[in-house]
PDB file of C-alpha atoms in Angstrom:
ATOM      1  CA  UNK A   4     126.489 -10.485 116.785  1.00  0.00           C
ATOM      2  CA  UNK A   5     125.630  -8.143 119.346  1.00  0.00           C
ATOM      3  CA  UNK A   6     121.922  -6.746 119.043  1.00  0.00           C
ATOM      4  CA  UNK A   7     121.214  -3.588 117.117  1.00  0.00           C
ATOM      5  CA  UNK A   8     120.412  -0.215 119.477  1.00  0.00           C
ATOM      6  CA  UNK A   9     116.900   1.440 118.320  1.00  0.00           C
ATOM      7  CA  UNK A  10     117.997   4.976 117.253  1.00  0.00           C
ATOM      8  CA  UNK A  11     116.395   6.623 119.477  1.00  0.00           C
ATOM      9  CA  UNK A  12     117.833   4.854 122.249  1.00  0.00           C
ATOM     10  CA  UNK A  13     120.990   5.327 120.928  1.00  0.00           C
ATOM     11  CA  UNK A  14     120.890   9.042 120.784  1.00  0.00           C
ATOM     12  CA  UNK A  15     119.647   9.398 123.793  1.00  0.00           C
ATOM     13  CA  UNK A  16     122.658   7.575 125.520  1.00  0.00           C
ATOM     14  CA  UNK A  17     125.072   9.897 123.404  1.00  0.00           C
ATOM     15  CA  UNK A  18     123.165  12.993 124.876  1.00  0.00           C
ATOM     16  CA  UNK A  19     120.416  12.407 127.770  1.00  0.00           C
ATOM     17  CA  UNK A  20     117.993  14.365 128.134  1.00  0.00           C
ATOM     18  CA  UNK A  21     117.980  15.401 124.005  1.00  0.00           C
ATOM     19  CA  UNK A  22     115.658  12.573 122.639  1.00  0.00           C
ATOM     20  CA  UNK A  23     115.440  12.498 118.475  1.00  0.00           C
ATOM     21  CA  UNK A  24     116.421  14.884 116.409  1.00  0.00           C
ATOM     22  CA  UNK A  25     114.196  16.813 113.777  1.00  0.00           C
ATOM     23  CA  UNK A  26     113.764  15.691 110.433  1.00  0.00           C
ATOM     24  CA  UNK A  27     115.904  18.848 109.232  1.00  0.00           C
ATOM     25  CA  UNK A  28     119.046  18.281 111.616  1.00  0.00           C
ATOM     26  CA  UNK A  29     122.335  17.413 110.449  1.00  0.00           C
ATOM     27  CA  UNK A  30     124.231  17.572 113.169  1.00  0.00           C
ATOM     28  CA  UNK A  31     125.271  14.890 115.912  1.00  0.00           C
ATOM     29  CA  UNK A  32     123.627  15.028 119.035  1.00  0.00           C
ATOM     30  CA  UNK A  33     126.634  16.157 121.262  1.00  0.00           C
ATOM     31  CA  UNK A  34     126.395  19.219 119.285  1.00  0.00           C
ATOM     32  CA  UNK A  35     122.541  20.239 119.383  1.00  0.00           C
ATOM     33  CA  UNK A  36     122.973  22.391 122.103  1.00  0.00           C
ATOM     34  CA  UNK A  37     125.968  24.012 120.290  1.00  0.00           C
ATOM     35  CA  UNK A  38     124.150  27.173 119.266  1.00  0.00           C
ATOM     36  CA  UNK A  39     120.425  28.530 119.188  1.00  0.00           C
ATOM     37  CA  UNK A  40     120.476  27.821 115.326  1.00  0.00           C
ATOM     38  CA  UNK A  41     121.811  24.167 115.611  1.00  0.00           C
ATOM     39  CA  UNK A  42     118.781  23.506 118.678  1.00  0.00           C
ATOM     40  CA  UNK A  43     115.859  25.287 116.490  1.00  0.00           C
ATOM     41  CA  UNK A  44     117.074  22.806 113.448  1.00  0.00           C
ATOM     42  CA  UNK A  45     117.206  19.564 115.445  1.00  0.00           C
ATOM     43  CA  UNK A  46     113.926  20.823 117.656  1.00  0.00           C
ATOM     44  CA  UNK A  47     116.192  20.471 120.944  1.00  0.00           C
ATOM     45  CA  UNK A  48     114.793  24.420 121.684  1.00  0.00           C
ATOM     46  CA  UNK A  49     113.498  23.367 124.951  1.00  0.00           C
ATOM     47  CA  UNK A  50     115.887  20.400 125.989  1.00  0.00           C
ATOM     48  CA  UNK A  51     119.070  23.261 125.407  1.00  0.00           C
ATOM     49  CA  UNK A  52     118.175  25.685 128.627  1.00  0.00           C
ATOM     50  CA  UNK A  53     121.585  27.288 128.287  1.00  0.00           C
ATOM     51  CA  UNK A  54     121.602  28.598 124.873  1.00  0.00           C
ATOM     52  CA  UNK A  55     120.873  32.221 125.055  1.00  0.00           C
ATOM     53  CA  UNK A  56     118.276  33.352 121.715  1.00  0.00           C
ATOM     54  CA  UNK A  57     119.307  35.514 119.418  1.00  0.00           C
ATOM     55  CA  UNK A  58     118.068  38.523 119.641  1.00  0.00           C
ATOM     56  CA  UNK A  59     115.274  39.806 117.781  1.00  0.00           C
ATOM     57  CA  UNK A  60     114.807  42.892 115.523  1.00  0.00           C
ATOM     58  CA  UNK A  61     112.526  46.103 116.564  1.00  0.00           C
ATOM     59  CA  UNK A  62     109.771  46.547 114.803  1.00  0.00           C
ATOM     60  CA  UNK A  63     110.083  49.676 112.916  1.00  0.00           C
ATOM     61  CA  UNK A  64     107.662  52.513 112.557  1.00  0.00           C
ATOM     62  CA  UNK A  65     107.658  55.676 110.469  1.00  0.00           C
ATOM     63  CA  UNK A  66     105.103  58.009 111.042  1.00  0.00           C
ATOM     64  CA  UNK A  67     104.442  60.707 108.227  1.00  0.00           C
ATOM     65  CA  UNK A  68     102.702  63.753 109.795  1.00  0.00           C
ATOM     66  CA  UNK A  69     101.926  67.162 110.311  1.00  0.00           C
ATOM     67  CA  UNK A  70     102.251  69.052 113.274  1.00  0.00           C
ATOM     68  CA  UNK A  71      98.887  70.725 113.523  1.00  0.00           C
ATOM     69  CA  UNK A  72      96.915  67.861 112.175  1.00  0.00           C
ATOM     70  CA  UNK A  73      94.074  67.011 114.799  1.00  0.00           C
ATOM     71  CA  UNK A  74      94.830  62.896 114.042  1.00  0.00           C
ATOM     72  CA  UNK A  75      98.432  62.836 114.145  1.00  0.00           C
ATOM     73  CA  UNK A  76      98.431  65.059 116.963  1.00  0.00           C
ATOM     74  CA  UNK A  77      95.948  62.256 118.692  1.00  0.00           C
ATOM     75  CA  UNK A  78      98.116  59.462 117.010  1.00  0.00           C
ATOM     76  CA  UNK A  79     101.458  60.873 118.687  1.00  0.00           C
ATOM     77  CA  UNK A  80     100.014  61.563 121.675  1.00  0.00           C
ATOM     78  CA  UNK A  81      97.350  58.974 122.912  1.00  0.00           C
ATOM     79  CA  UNK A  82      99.295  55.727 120.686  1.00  0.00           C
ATOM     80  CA  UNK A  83     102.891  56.513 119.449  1.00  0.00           C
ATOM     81  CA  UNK A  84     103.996  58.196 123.039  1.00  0.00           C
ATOM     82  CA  UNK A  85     102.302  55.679 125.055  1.00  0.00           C
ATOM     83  CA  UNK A  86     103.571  52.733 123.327  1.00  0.00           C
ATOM     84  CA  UNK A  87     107.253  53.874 123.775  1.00  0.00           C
ATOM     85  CA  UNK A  88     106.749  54.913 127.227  1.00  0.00           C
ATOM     86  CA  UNK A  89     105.582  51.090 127.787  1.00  0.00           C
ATOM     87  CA  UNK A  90     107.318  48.404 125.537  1.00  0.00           C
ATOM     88  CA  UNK A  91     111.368  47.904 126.209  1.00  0.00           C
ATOM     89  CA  UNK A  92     113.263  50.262 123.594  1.00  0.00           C
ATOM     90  CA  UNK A  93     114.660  47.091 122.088  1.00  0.00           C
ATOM     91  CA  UNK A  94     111.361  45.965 120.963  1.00  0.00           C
ATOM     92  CA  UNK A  95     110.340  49.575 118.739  1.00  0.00           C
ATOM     93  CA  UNK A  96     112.177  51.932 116.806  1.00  0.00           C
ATOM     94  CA  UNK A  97     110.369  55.096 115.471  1.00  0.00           C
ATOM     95  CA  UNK A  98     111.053  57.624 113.005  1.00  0.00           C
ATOM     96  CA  UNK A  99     109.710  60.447 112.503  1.00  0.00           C
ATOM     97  CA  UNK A 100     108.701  62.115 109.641  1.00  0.00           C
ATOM     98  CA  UNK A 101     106.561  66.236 109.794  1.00  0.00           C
ATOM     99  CA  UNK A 102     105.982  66.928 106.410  1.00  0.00           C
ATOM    100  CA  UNK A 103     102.963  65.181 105.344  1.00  0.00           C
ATOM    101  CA  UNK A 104     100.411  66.813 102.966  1.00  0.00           C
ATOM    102  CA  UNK A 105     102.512  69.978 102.328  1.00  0.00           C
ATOM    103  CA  UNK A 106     103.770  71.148  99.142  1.00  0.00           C
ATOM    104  CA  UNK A 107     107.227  72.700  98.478  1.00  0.00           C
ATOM    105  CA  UNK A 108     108.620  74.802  95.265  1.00  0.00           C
ATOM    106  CA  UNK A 109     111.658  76.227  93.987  1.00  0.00           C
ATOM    107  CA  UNK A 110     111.519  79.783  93.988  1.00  0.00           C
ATOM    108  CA  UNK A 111     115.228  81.489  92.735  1.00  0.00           C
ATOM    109  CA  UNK A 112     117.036  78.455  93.948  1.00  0.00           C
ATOM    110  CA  UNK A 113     115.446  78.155  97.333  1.00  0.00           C
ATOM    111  CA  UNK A 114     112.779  75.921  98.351  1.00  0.00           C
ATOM    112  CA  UNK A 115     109.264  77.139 100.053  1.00  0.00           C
ATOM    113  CA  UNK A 116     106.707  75.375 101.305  1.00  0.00           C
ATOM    114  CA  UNK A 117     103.237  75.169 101.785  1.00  0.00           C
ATOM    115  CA  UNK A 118     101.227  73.444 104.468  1.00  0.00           C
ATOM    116  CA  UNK A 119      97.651  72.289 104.643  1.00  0.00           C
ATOM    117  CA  UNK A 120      96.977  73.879 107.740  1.00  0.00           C
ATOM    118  CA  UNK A 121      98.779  76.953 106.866  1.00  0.00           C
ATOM    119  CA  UNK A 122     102.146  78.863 107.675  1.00  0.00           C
ATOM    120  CA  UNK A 123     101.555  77.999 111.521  1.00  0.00           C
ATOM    121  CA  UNK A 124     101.726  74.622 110.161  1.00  0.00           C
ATOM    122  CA  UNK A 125     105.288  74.918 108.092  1.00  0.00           C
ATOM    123  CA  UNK A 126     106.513  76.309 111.076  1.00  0.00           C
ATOM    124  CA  UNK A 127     105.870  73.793 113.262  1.00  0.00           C
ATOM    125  CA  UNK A 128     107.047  71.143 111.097  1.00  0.00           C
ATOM    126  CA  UNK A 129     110.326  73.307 111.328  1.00  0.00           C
ATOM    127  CA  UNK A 130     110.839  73.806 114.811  1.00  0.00           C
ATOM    128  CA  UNK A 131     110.292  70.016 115.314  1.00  0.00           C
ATOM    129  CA  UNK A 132     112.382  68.901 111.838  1.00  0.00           C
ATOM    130  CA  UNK A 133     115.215  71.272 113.628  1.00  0.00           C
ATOM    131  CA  UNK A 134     114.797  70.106 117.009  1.00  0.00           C
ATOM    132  CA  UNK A 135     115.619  66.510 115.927  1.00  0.00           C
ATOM    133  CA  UNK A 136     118.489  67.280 114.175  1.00  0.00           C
ATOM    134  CA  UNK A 137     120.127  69.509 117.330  1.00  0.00           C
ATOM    135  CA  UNK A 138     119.004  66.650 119.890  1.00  0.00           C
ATOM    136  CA  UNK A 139     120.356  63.853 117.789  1.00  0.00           C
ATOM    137  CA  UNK A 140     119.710  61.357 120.315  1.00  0.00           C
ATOM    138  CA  UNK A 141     115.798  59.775 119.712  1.00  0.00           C
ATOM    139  CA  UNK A 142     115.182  59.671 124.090  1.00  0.00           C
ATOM    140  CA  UNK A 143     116.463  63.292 123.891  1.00  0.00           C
ATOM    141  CA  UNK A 144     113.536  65.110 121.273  1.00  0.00           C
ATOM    142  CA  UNK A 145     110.151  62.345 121.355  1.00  0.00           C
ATOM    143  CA  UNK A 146     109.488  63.709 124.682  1.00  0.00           C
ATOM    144  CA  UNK A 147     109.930  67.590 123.489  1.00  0.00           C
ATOM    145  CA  UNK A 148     107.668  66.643 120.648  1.00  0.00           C
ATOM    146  CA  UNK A 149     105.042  65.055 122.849  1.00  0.00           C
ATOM    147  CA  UNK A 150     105.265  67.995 124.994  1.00  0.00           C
ATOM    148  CA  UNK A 151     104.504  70.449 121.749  1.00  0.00           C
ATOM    149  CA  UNK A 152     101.437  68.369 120.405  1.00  0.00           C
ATOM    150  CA  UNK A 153      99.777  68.299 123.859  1.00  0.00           C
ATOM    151  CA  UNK A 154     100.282  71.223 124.677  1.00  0.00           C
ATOM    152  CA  UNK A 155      98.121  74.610 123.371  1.00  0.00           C
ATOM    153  CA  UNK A 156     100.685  75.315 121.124  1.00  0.00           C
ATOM    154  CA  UNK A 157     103.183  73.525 118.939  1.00  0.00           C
ATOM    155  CA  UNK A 158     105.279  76.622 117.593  1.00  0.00           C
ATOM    156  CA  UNK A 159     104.936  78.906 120.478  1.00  0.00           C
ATOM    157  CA  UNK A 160     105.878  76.431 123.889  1.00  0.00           C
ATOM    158  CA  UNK A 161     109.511  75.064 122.926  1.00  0.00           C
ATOM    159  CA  UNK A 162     111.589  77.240 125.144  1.00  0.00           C
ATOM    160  CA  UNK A 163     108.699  78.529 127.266  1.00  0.00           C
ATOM    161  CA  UNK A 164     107.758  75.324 128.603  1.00  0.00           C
ATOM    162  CA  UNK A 165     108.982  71.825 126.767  1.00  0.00           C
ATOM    163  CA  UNK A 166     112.543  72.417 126.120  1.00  0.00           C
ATOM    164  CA  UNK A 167     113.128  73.694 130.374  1.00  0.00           C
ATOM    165  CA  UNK A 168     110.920  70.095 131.384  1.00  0.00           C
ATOM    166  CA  UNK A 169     112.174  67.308 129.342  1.00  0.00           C
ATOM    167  CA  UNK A 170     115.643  68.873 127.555  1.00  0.00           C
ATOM    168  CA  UNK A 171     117.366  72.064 129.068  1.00  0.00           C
ATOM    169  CA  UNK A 172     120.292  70.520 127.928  1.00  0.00           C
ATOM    170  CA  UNK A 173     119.488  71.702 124.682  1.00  0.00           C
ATOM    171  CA  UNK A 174     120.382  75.003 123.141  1.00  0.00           C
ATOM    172  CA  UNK A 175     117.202  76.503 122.301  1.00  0.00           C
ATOM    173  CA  UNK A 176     119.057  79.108 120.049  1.00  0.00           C
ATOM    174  CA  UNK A 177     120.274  76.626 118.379  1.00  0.00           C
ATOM    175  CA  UNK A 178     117.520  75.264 117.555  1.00  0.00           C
ATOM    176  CA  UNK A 179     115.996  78.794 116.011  1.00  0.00           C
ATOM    177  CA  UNK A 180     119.002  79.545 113.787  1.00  0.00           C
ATOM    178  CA  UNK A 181     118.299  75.729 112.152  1.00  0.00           C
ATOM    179  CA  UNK A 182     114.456  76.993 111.940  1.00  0.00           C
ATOM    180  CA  UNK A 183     115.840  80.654 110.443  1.00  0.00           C
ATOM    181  CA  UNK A 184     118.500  79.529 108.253  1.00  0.00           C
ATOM    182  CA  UNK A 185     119.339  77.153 105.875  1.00  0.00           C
ATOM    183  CA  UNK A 186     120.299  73.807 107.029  1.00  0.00           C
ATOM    184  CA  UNK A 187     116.003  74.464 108.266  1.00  0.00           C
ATOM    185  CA  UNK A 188     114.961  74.515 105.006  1.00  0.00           C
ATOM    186  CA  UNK A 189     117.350  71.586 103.878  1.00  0.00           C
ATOM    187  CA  UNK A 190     115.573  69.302 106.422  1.00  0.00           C
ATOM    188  CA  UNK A 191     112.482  70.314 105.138  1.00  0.00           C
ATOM    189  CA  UNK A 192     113.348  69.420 102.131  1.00  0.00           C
ATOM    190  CA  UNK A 193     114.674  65.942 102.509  1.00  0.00           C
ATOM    191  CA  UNK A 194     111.373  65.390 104.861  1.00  0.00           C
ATOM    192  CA  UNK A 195     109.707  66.306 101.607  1.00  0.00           C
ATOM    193  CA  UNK A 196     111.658  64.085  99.114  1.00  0.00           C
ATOM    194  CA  UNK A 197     110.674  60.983 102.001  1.00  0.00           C
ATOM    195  CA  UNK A 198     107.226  61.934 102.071  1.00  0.00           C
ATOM    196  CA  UNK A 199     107.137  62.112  98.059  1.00  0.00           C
ATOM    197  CA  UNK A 200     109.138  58.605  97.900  1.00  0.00           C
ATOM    198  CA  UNK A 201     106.261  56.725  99.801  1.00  0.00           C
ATOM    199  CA  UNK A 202     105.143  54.048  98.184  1.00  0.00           C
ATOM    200  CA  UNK A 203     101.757  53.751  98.138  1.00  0.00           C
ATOM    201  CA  UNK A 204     101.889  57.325  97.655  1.00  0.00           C
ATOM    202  CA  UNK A 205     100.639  58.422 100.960  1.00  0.00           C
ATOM    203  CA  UNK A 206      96.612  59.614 100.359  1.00  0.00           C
ATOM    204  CA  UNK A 207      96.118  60.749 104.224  1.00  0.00           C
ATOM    205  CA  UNK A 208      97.846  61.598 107.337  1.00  0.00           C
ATOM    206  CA  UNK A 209      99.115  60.296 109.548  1.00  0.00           C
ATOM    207  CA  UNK A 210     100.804  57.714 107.402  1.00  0.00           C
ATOM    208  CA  UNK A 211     102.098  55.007 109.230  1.00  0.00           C
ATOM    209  CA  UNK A 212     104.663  52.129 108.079  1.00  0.00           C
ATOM    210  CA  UNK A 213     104.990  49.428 110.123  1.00  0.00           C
ATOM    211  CA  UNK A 214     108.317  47.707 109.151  1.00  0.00           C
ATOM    212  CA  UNK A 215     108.426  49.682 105.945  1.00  0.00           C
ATOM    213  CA  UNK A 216     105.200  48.748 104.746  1.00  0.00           C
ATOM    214  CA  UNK A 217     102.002  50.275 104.692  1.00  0.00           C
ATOM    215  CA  UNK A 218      98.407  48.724 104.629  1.00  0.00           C
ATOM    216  CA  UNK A 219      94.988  49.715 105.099  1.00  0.00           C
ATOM    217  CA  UNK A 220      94.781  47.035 107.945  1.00  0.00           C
ATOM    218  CA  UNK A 221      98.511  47.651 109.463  1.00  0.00           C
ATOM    219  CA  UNK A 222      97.189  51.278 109.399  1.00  0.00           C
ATOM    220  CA  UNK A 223      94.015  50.101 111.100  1.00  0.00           C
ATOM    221  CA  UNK A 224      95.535  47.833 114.218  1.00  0.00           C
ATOM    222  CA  UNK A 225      97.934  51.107 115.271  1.00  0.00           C
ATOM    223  CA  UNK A 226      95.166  53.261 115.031  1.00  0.00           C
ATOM    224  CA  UNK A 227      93.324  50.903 117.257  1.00  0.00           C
ATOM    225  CA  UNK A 228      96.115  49.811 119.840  1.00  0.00           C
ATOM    226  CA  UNK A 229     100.056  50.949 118.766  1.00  0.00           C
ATOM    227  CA  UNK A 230     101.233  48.477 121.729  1.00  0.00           C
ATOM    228  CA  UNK A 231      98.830  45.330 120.940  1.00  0.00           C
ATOM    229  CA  UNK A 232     100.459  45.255 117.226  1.00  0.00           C
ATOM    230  CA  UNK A 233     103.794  45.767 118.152  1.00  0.00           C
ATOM    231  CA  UNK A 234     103.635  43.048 121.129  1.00  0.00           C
ATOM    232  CA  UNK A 235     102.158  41.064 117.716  1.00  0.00           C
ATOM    233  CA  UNK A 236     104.714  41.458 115.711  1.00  0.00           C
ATOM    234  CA  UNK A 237     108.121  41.819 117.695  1.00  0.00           C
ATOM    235  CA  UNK A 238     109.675  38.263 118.210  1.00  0.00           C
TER     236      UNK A 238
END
C-alpha cells in the first residue's frame, strides 16, 4: 500500500504556495484564489495577490443644520469641508440637511416657517435648500455652501461672490425663483418632514448621523476630528 500524504502536504502540492485551508472553507484548493469571497473563507487573503477586493461602502453622513447657527457653521466649515477636501470621494458621502430647529405651519394651504435665529435664518436655509436642488451634482453646491458659511454673509454673497468663484455655471436666477416660488417652499418642507423623522428626535444642532445612526459618542468623535472617524470606520 502506498503511504498516506499528511493533508497538508497534500494541499500544498495541489496548489503551492496556498498551505491549509480555514476551518470555514469548502472549497478545493485550486479554487481559493477563485474570488475575494472564496480566499477570505479559506484564509488564502494574502497567498491570492491577484484577486482584486471588493470594494467597500462610503461611510455616510447627514448633517441636520441651520445656516446661521455659530456650531454648524464651525462644523461645516473647520470638519465637514475639510474632511471632503482630504479623504477620496469613494470613502464619504454627505447629505445635507438646513432645517434644523425651525418650525413650519400651515397657513391657507401653504406652509411658513420659523427659524431660531430668525427670518435671516429661513432664508438662508432657502437659498442653500434651492441651490442644491439647481446644482444637482454634490462637487457642484458643497463648495458654494462652504463659501456662504465662511463668508460675512450666508443670504447676501451667492451671486456677489460664491456662485462667480466655485459655480458660474450656475444660473443664479434660477436659483432665486426656487427661493421665491413654490418648488422653495416644497424643499423646505420635505427638509422639515426629515428633520421631524429623526430618530432620536434631534435635541441640538448640528445633528450628525454617521451611517444613519446617531450617538452621543459618534456625535462626539466628528466633533473632535470628522477625518480620524471616517478613516475609522471606512473599510
Amino acid at each position: 500500500m502506498a503511504p498516506t500524504l499528511p493533508l497538508a502536504l497534500l494541499l500544498a502540492l495541489l496548489a503551492p504556495g496556498l498551505g491549509v485551508a480555514g476551518p470555514g472553507c469548502d472549497y478545493p484548493a485550486h479554487l481559493w484564489c477563485s474570488s475575494w469571497e472564496i480566499a477570505v473563507a479559506c484564509q488564502a487573503e494574502s497567498r491570492c495577490a491577484n484577486v482584486s477586493r471588493p470594494a467597500a461602502a462610503p461611510v455616510q453622513l447627514s448633517l441636520f443644520y441651520e445656516s446661521l447657527c455659530p456650531a454648524c457653521r464651525w462644523f461645516l466649515v473647520q470638519q465637514l469641508f475639510t474632511a471632503w477636501l482630504l479623504l477620496p470621494s469613494e470613502a464619504l458621502t454627505i447629505t445635507l440637511v438646513p432645517y434644523g430647529n425651525a418650525e413650519e405651519r400651515n397657513v391657507s394651504g401653504k406652509w411658513q416657517f420659523q427659524c431660531q435665529h430668525g427670518p435671516e435664518e429661513c432664508l438662508g436655509n432657502m437659498i442653500e435648500t434651492c441651490l442644491m436642488h439647481e446644482a444637482k451634482n454634490f462637487s457642484t453646491y458643497f463648495p458654494v455652501i462652504f463659501c456662504l458659511e465662511s463668508g460675512s454673509s450666508v443670504t447676501k454673497n451667492l451671486e456677489a461672490q460664491c456662485l462667480q468663484v466655485y459655480a458660474p455655471q450656475l444660473d443664479g436666477g434660477r436659483i432665486a425663483a426656487c427661493v421665491q416660488g413654490d418648488t422653495g417652499v416644497q424643499l423646505m418642507h420635505h427638509n422639515a418632514q426629515l428633520t421631524q423623522a429623526l430618530d432620536p428626535p434631534h435635541q441640538y444642532v448640528p445633528w450628525i448621523l454617521i451611517n444613519g445612526k446617531h450617538t452621543d459618542k459618534l456625535e462626539e468623535e466628528a466633533q473632535a476630528s470628522l477625518v480620524g472617524l471616517i478613516c475609522r470606520l471606512y473599510q
